[in-house]
mmCIF file of C-alpha atoms in Angstrom:
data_model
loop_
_atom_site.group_PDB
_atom_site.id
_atom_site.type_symbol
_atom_site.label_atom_id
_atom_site.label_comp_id
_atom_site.label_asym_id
_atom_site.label_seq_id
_atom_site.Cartn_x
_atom_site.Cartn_y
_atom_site.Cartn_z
ATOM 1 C CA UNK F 1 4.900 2.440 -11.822
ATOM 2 C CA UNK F 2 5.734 0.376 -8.748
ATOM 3 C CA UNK F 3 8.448 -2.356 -9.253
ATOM 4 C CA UNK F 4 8.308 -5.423 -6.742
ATOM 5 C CA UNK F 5 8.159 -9.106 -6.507
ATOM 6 C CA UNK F 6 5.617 -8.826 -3.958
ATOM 7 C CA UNK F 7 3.132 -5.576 -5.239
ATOM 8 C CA UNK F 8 1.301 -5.399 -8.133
ATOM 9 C CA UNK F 9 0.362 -2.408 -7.523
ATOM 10 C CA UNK F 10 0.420 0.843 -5.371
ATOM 11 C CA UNK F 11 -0.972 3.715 -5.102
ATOM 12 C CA UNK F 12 -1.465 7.076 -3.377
ATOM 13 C CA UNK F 13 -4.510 9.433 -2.767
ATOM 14 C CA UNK F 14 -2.898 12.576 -1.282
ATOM 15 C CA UNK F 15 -6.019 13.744 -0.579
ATOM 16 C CA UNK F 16 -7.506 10.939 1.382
ATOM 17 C CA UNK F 17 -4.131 10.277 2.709
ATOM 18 C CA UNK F 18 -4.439 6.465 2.009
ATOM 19 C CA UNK F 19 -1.981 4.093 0.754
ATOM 20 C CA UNK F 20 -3.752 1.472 -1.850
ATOM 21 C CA UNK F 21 -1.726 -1.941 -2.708
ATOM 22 C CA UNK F 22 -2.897 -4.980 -4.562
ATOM 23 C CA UNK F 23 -0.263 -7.970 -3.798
ATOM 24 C CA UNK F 24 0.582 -10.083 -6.596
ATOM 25 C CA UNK F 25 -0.116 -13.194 -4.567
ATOM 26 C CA UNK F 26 -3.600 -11.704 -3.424
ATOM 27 C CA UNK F 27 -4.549 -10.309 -6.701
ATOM 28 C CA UNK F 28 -8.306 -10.071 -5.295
ATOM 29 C CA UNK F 29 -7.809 -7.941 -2.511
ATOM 30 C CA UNK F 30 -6.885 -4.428 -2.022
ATOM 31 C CA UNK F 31 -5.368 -3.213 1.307
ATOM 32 C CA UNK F 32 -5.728 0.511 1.909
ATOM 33 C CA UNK F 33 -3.613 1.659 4.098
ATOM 34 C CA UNK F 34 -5.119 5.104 5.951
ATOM 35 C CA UNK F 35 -4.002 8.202 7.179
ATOM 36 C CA UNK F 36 -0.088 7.773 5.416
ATOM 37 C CA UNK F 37 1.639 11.061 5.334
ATOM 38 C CA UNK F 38 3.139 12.016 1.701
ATOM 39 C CA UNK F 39 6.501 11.482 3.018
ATOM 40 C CA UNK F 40 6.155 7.975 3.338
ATOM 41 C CA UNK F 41 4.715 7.461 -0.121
ATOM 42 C CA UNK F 42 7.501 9.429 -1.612
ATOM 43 C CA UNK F 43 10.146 7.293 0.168
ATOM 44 C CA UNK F 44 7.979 3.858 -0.564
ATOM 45 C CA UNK F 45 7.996 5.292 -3.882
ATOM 46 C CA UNK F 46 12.154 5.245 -4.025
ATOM 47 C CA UNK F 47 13.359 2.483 -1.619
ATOM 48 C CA UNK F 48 14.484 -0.825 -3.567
ATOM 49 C CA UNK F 49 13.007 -2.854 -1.571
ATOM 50 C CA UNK F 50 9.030 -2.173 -1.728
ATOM 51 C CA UNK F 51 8.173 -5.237 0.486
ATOM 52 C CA UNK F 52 10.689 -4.902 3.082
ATOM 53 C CA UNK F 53 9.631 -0.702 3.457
ATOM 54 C CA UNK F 54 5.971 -2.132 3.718
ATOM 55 C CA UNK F 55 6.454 -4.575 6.414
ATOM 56 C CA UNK F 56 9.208 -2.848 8.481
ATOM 57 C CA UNK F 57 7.824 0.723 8.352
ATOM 58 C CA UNK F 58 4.218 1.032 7.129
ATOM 59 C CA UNK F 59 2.296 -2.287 8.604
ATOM 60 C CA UNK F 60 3.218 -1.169 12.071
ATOM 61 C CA UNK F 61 2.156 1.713 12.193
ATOM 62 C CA UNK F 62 -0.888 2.512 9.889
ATOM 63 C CA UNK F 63 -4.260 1.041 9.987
ATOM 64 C CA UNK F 64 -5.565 -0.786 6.839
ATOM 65 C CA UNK F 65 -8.972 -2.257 5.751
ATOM 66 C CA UNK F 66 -8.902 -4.866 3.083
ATOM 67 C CA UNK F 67 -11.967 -4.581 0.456
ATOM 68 C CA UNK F 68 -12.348 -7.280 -2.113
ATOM 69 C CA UNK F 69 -11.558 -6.034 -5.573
ATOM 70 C CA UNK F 70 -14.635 -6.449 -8.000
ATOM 71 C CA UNK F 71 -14.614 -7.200 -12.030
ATOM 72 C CA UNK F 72 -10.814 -7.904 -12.370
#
């Protein structure tokens, strides 16, 4: 379970390689973030600071597409 003031929730397809995160402020939109290497899940996974790791490491330099979250 993710902890953060900002994220409701995260999570990680290895597979796919894409990073999925629903913000608690946009609780009707999912961003998937694509082609994230496991490494930086497992260190998003144990930074403190889940926002700060998001904007400083992963928004610069992965590619997301936001899809509207249905029935929630």
């Amino acid at each position: 379970k993710i902890v953060s003031s900002n994220i409701a929730t995260a999570d990680y397809d290895r597979q796919k390689r894409e990073l999925k995160i629903v913000f608690i402020k946009r609780p009707l939109w999912e961003y998937i973030y694509q082609k994230v290497p496991p490494n930086i899940w497992v260190e998003f996974v144990k930074v403190d600071s889940k926002g700060r790791y998001l904007k400083d490491i992963i928004e610069p330099r992965y590619m997301y597409i936001r899809r509207i979250i249905r029935n929630k």
